[in-house]
Coordinates of C-alpha atoms and ligand atoms in Angstrom, one line a residue:
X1 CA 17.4 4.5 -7.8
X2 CA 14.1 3.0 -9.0
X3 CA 12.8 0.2 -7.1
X4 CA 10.2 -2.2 -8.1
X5 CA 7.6 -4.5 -6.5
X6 CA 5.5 -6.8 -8.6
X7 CA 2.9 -8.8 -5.9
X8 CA 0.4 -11.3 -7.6
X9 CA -3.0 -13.0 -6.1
X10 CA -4.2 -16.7 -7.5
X11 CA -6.2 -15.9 -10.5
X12 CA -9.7 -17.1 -9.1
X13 CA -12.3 -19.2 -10.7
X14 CA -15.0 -17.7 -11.7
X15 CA -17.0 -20.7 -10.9
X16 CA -19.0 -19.3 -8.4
X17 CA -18.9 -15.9 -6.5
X18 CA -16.5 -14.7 -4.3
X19 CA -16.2 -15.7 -0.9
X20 CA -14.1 -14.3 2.2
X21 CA -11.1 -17.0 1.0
X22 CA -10.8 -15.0 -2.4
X23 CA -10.7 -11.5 -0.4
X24 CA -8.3 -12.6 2.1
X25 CA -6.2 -13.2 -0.5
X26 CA -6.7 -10.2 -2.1
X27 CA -6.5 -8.1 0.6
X28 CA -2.9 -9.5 2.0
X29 CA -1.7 -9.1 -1.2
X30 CA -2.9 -5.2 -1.3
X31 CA -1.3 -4.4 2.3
X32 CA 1.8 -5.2 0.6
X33 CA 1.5 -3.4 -2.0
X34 CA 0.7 -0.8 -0.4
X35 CA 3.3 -0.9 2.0
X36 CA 5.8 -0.6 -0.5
X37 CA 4.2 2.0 -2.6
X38 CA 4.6 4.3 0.4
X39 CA 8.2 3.0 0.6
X40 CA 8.8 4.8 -2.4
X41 CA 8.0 1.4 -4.8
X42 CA 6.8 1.4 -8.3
X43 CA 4.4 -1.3 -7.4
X44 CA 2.8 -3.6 -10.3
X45 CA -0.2 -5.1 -8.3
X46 CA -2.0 -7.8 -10.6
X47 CA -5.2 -10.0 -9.6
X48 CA -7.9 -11.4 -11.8
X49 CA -10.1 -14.3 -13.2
X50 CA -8.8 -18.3 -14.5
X51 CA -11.6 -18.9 -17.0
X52 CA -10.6 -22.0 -19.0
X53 CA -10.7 -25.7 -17.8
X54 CA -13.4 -28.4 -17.6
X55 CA -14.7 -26.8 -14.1
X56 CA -15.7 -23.7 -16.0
X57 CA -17.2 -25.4 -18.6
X58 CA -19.4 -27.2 -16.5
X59 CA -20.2 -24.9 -14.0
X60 CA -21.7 -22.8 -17.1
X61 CA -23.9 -26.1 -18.2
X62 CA -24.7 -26.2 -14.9
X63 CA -26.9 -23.1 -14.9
X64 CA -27.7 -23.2 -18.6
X65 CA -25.2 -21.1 -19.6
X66 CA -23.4 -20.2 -22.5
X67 CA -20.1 -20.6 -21.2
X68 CA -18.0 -17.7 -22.5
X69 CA -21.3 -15.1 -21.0
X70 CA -21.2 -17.4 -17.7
X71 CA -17.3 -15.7 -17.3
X72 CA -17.8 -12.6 -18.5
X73 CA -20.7 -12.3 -15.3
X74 CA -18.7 -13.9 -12.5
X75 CA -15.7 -12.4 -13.7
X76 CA -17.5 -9.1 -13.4
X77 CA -18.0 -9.7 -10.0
X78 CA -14.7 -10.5 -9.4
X79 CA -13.6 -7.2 -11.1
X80 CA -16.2 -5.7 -8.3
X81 CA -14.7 -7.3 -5.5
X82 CA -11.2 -5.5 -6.4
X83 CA -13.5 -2.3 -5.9
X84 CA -15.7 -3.0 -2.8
X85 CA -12.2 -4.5 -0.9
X86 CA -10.5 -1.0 -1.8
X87 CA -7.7 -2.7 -3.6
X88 CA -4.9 -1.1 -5.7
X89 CA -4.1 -3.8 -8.0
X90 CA -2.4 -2.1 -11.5
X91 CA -4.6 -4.6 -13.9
X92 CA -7.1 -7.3 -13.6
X93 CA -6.4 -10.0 -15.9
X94 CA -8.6 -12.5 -17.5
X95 CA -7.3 -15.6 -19.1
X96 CA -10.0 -15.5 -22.0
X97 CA -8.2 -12.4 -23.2
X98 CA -6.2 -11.8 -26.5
X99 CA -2.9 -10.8 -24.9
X100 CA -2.9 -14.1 -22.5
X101 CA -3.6 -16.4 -25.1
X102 CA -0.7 -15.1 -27.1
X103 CA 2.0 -15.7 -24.1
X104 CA 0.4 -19.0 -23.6
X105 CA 1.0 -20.6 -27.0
X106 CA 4.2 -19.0 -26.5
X107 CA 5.1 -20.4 -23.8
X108 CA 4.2 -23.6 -25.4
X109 CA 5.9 -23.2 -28.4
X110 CA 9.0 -22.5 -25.9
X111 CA 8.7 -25.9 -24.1
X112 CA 8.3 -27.5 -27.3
X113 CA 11.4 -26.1 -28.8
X114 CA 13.2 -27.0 -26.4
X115 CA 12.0 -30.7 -26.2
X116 CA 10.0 -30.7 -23.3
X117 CA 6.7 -31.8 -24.3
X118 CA 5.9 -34.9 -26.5
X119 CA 2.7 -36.7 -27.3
X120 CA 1.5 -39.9 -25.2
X121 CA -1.3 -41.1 -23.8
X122 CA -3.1 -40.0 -20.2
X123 CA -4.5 -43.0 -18.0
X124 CA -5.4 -42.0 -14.6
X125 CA -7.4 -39.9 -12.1
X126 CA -8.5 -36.2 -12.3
X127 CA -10.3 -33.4 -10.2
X128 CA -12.2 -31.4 -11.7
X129 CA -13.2 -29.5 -8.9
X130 CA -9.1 -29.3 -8.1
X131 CA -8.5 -29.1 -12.3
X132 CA -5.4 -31.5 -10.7
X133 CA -4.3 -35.1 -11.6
X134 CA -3.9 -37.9 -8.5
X135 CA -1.9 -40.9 -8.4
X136 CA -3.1 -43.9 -6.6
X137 CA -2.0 -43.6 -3.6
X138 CA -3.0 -40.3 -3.5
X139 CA -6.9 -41.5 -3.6
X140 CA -9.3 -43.1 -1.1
X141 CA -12.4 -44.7 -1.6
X142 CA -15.3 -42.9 0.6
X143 CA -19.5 -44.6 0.1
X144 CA -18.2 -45.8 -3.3
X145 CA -17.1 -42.8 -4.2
X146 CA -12.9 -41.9 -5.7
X147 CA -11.5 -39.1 -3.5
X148 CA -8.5 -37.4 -3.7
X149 CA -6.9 -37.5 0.2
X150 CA -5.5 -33.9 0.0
X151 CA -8.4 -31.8 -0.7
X152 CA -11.5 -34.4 -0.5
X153 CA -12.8 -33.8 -3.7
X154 CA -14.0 -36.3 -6.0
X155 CA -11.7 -37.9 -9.0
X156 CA -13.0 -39.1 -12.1
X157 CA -10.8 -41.8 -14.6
X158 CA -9.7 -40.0 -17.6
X159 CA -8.1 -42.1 -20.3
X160 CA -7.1 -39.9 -23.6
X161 CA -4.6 -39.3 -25.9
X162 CA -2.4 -36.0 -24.1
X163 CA 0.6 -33.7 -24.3
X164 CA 3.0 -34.4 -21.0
X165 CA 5.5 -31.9 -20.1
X166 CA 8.9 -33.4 -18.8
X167 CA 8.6 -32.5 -15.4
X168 CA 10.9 -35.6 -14.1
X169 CA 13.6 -33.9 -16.0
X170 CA 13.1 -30.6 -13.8
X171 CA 13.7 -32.6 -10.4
X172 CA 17.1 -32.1 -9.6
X173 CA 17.4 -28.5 -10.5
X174 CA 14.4 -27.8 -8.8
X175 CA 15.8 -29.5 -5.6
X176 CA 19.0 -27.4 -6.2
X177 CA 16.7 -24.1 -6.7
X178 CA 14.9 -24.7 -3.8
X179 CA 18.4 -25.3 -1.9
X180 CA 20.2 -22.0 -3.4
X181 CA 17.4 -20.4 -2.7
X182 CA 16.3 -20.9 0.7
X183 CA 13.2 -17.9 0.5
X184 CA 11.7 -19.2 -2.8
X185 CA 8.6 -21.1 -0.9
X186 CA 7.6 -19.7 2.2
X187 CA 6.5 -19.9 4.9
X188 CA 9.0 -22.6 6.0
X189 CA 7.0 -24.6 7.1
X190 CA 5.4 -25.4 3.8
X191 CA 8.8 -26.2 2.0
X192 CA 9.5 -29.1 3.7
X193 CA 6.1 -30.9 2.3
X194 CA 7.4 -29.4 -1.3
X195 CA 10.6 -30.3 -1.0
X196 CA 9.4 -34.1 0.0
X197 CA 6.9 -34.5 -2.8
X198 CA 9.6 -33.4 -5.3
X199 CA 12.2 -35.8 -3.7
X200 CA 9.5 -38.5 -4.0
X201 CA 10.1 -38.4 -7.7
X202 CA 8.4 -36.3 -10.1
X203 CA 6.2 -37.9 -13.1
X204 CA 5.4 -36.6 -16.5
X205 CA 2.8 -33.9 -16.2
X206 CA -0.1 -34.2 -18.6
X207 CA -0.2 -30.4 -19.6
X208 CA -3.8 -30.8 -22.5
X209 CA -6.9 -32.6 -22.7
X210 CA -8.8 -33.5 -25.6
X211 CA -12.2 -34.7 -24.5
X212 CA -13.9 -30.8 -24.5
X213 CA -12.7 -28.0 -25.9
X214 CA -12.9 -24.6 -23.8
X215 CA -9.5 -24.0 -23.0
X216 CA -6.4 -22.3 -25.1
X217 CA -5.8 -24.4 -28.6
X218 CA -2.7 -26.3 -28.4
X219 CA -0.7 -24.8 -31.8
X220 CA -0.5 -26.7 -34.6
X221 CA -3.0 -29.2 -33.0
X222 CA -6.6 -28.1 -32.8
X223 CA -8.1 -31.1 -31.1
X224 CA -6.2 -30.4 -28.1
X225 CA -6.7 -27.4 -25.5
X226 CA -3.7 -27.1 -22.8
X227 CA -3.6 -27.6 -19.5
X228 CA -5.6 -25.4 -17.3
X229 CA -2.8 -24.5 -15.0
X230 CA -0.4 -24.2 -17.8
X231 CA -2.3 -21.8 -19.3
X232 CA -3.3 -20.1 -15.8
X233 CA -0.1 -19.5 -14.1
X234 CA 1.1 -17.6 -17.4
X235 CA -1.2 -15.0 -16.1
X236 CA 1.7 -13.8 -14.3
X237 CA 4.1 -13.4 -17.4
X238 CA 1.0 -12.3 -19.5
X239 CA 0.0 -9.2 -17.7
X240 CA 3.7 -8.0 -18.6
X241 CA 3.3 -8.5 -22.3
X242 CA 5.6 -11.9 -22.4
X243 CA 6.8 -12.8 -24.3
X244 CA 8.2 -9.2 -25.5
X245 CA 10.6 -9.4 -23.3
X246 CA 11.7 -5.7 -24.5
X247 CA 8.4 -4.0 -23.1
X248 CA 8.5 -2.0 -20.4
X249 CA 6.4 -3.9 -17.9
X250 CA 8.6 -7.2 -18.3
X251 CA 11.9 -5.6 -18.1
X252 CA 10.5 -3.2 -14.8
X253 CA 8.7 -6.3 -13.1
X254 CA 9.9 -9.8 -14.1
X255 CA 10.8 -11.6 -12.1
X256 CA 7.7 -11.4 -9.8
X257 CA 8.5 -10.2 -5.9
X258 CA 6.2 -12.5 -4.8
X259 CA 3.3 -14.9 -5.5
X260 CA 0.5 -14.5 -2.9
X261 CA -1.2 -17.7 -2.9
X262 CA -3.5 -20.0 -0.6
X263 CA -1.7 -23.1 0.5
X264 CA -3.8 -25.5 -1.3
X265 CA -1.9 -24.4 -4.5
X266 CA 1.6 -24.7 -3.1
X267 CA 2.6 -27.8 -5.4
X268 CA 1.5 -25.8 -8.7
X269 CA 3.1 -22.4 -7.8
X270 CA 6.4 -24.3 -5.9
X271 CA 6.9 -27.5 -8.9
X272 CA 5.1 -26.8 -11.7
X273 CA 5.7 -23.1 -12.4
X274 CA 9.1 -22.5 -12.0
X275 CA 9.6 -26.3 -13.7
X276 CA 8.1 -24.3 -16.8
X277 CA 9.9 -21.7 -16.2
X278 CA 13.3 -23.5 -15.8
X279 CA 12.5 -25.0 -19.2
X280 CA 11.2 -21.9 -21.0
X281 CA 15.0 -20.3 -19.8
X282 CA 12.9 -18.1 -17.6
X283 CA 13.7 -16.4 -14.7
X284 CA 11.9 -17.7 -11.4
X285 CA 10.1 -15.4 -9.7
X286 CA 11.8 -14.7 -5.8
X287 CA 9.2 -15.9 -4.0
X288 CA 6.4 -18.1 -3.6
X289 CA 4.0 -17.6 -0.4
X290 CA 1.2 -20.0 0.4
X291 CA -0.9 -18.6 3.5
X292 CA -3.4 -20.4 5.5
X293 CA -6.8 -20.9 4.9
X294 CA -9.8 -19.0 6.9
X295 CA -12.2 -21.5 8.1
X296 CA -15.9 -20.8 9.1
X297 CA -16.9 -23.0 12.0
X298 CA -13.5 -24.6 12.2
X299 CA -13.7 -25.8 9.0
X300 CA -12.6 -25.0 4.8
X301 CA -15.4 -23.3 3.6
X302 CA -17.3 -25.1 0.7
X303 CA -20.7 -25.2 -1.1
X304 CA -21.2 -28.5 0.2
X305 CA -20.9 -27.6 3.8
X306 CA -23.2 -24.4 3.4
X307 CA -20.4 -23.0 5.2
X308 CA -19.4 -20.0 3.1
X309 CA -19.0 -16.6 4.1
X310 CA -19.9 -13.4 1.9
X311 CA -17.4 -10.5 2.5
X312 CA -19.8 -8.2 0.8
X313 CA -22.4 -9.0 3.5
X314 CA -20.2 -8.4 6.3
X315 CA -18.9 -5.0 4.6
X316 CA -22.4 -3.9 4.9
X317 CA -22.9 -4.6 8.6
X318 CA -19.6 -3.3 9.7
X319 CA -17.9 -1.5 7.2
X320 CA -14.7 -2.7 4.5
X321 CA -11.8 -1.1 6.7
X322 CA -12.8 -3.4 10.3
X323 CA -13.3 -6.3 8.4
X324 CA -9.6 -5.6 6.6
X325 CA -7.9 -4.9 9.8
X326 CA -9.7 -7.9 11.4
X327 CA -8.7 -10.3 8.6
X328 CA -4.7 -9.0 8.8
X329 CA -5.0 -9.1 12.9
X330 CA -6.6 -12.0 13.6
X331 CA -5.5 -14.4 11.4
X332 CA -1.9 -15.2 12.0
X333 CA -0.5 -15.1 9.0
X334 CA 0.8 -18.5 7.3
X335 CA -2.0 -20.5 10.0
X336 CA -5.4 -21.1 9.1
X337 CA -8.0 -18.6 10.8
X338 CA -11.6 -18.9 12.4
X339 CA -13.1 -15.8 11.2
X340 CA -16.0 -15.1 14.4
X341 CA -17.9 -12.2 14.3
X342 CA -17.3 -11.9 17.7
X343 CA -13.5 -11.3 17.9
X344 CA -14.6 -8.9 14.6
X345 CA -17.0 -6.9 17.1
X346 CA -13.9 -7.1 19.6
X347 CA -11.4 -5.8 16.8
X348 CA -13.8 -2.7 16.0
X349 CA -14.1 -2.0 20.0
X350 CA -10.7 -2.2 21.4
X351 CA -8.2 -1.6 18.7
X352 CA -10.6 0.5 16.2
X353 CA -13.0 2.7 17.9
X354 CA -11.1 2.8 21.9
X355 CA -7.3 2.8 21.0
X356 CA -7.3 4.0 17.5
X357 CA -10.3 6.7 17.4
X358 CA -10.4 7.9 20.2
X359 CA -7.3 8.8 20.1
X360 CA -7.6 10.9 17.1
X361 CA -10.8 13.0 18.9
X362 CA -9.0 13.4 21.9
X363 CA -6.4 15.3 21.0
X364 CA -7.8 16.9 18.1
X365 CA -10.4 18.2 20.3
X366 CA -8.1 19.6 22.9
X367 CA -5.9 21.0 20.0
X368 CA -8.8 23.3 19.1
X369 CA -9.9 23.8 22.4
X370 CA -6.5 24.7 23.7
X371 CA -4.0 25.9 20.7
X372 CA -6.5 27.8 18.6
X373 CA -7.3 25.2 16.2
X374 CA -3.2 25.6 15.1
X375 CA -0.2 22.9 15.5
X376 CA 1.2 24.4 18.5
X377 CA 4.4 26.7 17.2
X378 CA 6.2 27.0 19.8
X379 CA 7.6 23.5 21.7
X380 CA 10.6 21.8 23.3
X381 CA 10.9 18.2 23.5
X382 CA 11.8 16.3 26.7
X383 CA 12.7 13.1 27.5
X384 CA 9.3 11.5 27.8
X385 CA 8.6 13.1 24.2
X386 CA 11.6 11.7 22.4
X387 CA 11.1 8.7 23.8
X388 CA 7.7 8.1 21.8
X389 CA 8.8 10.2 19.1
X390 CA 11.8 8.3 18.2
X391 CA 11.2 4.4 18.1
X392 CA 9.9 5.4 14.9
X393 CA 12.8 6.0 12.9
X394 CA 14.5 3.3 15.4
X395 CA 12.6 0.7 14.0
X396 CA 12.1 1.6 10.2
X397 CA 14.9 -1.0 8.9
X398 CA 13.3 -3.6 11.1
X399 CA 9.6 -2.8 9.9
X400 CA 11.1 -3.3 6.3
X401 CA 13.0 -6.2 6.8
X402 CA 10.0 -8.1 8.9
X403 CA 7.6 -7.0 6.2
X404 CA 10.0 -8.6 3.1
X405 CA 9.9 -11.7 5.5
X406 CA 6.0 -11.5 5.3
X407 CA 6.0 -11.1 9.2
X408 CA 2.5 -9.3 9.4
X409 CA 2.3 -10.0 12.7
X410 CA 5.0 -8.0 13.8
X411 CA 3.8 -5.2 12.2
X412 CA 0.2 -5.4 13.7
X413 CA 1.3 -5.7 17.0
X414 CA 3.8 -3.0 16.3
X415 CA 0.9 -0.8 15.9
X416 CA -1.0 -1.8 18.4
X417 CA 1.8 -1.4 20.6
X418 CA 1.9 2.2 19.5
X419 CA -1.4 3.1 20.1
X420 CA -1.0 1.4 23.1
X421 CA 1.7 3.8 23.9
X422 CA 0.3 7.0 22.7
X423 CA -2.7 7.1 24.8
X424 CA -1.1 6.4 27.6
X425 CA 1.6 9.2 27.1
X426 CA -1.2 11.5 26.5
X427 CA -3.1 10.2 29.5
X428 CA 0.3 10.5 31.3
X429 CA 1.6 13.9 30.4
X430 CA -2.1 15.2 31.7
X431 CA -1.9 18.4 29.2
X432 CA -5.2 19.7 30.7
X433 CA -2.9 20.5 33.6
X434 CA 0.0 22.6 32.0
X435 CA -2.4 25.7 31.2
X436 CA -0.1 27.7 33.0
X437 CA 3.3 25.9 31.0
X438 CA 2.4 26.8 27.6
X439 CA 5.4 25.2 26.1
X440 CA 4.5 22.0 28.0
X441 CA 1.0 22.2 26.8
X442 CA 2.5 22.6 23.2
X443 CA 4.8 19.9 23.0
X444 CA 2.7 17.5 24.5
X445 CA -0.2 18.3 21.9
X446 CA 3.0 18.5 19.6
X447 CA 4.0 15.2 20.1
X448 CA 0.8 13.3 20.0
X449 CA 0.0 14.3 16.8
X450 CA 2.9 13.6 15.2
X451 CA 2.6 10.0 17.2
X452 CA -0.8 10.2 15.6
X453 CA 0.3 11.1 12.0
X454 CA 2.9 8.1 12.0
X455 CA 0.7 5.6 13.1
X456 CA -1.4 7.0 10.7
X457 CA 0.9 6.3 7.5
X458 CA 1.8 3.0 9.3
X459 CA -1.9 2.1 9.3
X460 CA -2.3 3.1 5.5
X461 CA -1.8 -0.6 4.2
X462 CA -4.0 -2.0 6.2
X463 CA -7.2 0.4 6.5
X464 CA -6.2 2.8 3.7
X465 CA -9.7 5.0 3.8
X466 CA -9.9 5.4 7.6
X467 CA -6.2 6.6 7.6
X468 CA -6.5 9.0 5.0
X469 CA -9.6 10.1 6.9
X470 CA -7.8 10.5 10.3
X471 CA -5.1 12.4 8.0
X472 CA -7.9 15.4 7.5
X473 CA -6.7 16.6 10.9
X474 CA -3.4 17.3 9.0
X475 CA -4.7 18.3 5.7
X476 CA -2.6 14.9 4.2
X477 CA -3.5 13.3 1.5
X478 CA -2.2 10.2 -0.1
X479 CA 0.3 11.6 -1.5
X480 CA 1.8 12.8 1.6
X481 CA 2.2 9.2 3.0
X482 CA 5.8 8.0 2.7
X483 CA 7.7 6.1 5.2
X484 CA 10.9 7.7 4.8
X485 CA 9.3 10.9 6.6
X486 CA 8.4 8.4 10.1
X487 CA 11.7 9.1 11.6
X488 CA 10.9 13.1 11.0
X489 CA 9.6 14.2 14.7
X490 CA 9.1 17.7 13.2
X491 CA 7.0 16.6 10.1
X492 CA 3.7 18.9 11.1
X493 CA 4.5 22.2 9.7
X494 CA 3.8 24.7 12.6
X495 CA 0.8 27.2 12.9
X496 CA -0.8 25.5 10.1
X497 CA -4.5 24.2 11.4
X498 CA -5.9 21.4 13.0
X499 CA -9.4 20.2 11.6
X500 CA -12.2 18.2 13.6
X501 CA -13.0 15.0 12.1
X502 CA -15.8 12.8 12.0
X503 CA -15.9 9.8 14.0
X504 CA -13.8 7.6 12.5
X505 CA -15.3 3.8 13.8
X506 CA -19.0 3.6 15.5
X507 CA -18.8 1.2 18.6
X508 CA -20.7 -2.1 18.2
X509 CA -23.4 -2.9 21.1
X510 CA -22.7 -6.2 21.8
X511 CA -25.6 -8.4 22.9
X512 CA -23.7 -9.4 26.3
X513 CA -23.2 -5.3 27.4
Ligands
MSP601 N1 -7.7 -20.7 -10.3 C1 -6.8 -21.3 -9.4 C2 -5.6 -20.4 -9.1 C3 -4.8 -20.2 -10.3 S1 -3.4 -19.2 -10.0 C4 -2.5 -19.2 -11.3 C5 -7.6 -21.4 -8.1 N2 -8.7 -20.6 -7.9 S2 -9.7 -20.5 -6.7 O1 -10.8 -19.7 -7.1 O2 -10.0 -21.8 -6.2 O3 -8.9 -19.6 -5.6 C6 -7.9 -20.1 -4.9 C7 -7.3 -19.2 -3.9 O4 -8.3 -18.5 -3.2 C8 -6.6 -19.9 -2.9 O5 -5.3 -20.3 -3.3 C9 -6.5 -19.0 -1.8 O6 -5.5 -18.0 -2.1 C10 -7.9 -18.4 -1.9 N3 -8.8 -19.1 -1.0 C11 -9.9 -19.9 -1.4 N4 -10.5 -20.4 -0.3 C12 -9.8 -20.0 0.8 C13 -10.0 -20.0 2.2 N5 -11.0 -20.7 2.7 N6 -9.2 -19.3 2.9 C14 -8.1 -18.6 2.4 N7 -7.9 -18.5 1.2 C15 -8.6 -19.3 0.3 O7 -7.2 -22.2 -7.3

């Protein structure tokens, strides 16, 4: 049977470039898609750029800009993040595009049909910098200054003529959505603050503004461009050819798997969307996930604070692969995260270099030294070896089920457990001293790299290129890698040969050695 996985990141703002936020996103999302590609998924992976909106426009002025040129550059950075981060998204979708447009007014059209949006009038607070609308008691007054509680940013008073959609209409059958479907937002702790706004009473959503113009044309009414989260969370219908709801894409991935976003834009993804969707008679995608943020110093990272952190920078000091296992380590998923070079430095010595590394030059080395270069032919497993060997396949079912729970830090720990493990049992077993048990020496060598090739394809999501490096030993490529073969203790095929590899994470000197 075909299964299919379709994992989405927030389409980012190309605003400004992208910061270690934006790739922490991006690279959760990737580790699960890779995960279940090597669990035998077709995996639809989609990321990309929200162009439209008042924050865009002037972002461009800002700088002098045309705007439609400003997007097309910071979008292109964007669509170089996806390549300097490794990622293996399936598309990379940008809201200015043809095809998006078309499932927007769609959409629209949709709502409208079905009586959900009507023409009024929009008195009230707005973000710009949030592209969000604030009640009153949602805003405080800081040095004269309107700011919206949640996310400190400034609101300014808009008072136009505007579409509303009828979200008020939406709140009980979102409140018995959420109820009959206990997994929609996660983690749980976030559900409770959705489930308490929605409960508070929902309001008419204004869903297009008519004071500027670059945004997607409301049909039939050209002085009006909708919403920009309207129009952005379509993205995820969009990429899939909505509304041909025929074409392959949509019938393979709709509804989503999950929606990988940033907590900040919990309410949108967890109330607004699947309101839309509700009305639109569209199915709701399974799951809504809004992890922490990474602070720098303790605190959100933001132009204003200066604050900001540039993955690209720290790729070039220490490499993209530390810096991914660092980010899906450290920062316990669903919690914010101080990112500190220091516990980086400590990731790339203890778990990288000592535990992982080493591992693979030890035994690679002693394989040539001792068993001709060859995996050994001739072995018999004892008690000690099946003990490592088989917690593998023991614990497949549980990997699987803690990773559709988003539990990352089970399966980090798993891993480090294991290596852990395996250079103790190679430390242990003392192979150097069986020179006169061949069979001993064998099945010892045997074992570790077989312990070596699983953690290896367990390791894949999460530092794909130094996996498929420490696979070389093997001759494995990426094909090769597929969890259903962890549980096989006799994978290596014997007598074929062992190859040397280079060394697969340098040790950092830290300044206190
Ligand atoms: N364009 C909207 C999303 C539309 S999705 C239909 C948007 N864009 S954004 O550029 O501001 O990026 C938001 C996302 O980037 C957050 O939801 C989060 O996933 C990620 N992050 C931005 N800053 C972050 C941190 N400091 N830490 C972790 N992730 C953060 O909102």
């Amino acid at each position: 049977m075909i299964k299919n996985f379709y994992i989405t990141t927030p389409i980012y703002y190309p605003s400004a470039k992208p910061h270690m936020g934006h790739a922490y996103s991006s690279i959760i999302a990737d580790f699960f898609a890779r995960f279940k590609k090597i669990d035998g998924y077709q995996v639809h992976f989609l990321t990309g750029t929200d162009e439209h909106g008042l924050k865009i426009q002037r972002a461009a002025e800002n700088k002098g800009m045309e705007t439609s040129k400003f997007c097309e550059e910071i979008s292109q950075t964007f669509k170089n993040l996806t390549k300097t981060l490794n990622l293996s998204n399936t598309d990379f979708i940008r809201t200015t595009e043809q095809r998006h447009k078309k499932s927007v007014q769609h959409l629209w059209e949709e709502l409208k049909k079905n009586d959900d949006i009507y023409l009024s009038k929009y008195s009230g607070w707005y973000s710009v910098s949030d592209e969000a609308f604030y009640n009153d008691d949602e805003i405080e007054e800081i040095d004269n200054k309107k700011i919206a509680i949640s996310s400190k940013s400034q609101v300014e008073w808009v008072d136009e003529e505007s579409y509303f959609f009828r979200l008020s209409k939406w709140e009980k059958p979102l409140l018995d959505y959420y109820e009959k479907n206990p997994d929609f937002i996660s983690p749980e702790s976030k559900k409770n603050e959705v489930i308490s706004f929605v409960k508070n009473g929902l309001k008419d959503l204004s869903v297009s503004r008519k004071s500027f113009s670059w945004g997607i044309k409301v049909p039939n009414d050209d002085d009006h461009v909708i919403y920009v989260w309207l129009d952005a969370l379509t993205n995820y219908l969009s990429a899939l050819n909505y509304p041909n709801k025929d074409d392959l894409l949509f019938k393979k991935f709709w509804p989503a798997s999950v929606h990988l976003i940033g907590k900040d834009i919990l309410r949108f993804h967890a109330v607004y969307w699947p309101a839309f969707l509700l009305a639109a008679k569209i199915e709701l995608p399974k799951k809504v996930y809004g992890h922490g943020w990474i602070l720098s110093n303790e605190e959100k990272m933001s132009k204003s604070k200066g604050n900001i952190l540039d993955p690209i920078e720290i790729i070039d000091q220490y490499g993209l692969d530390p810096l991914r296992y660092y980010l899906i380590k450290e920062v316990s998923f669903g919690n914010d995260g101080n990112i500190s070079q220091e516990r980086l430095e400590d990731c790339i010595n203890s778990d990288l270099a000592n535990n992982f590394g080493n591992l693979c030059q030890r035994v690679t080395a002693f394989t040539i030294k001792n068993c001709n270069s060859k995996i050994p032919n001739k072995i018999k497993f004892n008690n000690d070896d099946l003990n490592i060997l088989n917690k593998y396949e023991k614990n497949l079912n549980i990997i699987r089920s803690k990773i559709d729970n988003q539990n990352i830090n089970y399966y980090i720990d798993y891993i480090v457990n294991s290596l852990f493990e395996a250079n103790k049992y190679f430390n242990d077993q003392e192979p150097w001293k069986k020179k006169d048990d061949i069979i001993r020496l064998n099945t010892i060598v045997y074992t570790t790299l077989e312990v070596v090739r699983k953690i290896s394809f367990l390791l894949y999501p999460i530092i794909p290129d130094s996996s498929l490096k420490a696979l070389k030993i093997f001759n494995l490529s990426e094909k090769d890698i597929n969890l259903n073969s962890i549980g096989n203790n006799e994978f290596l095929i014997k007598g074929n040969s062992v190859n040397k590899i280079n060394i697969l994470f340098n040790k950092i000197e830290k300044k206190d050695d």
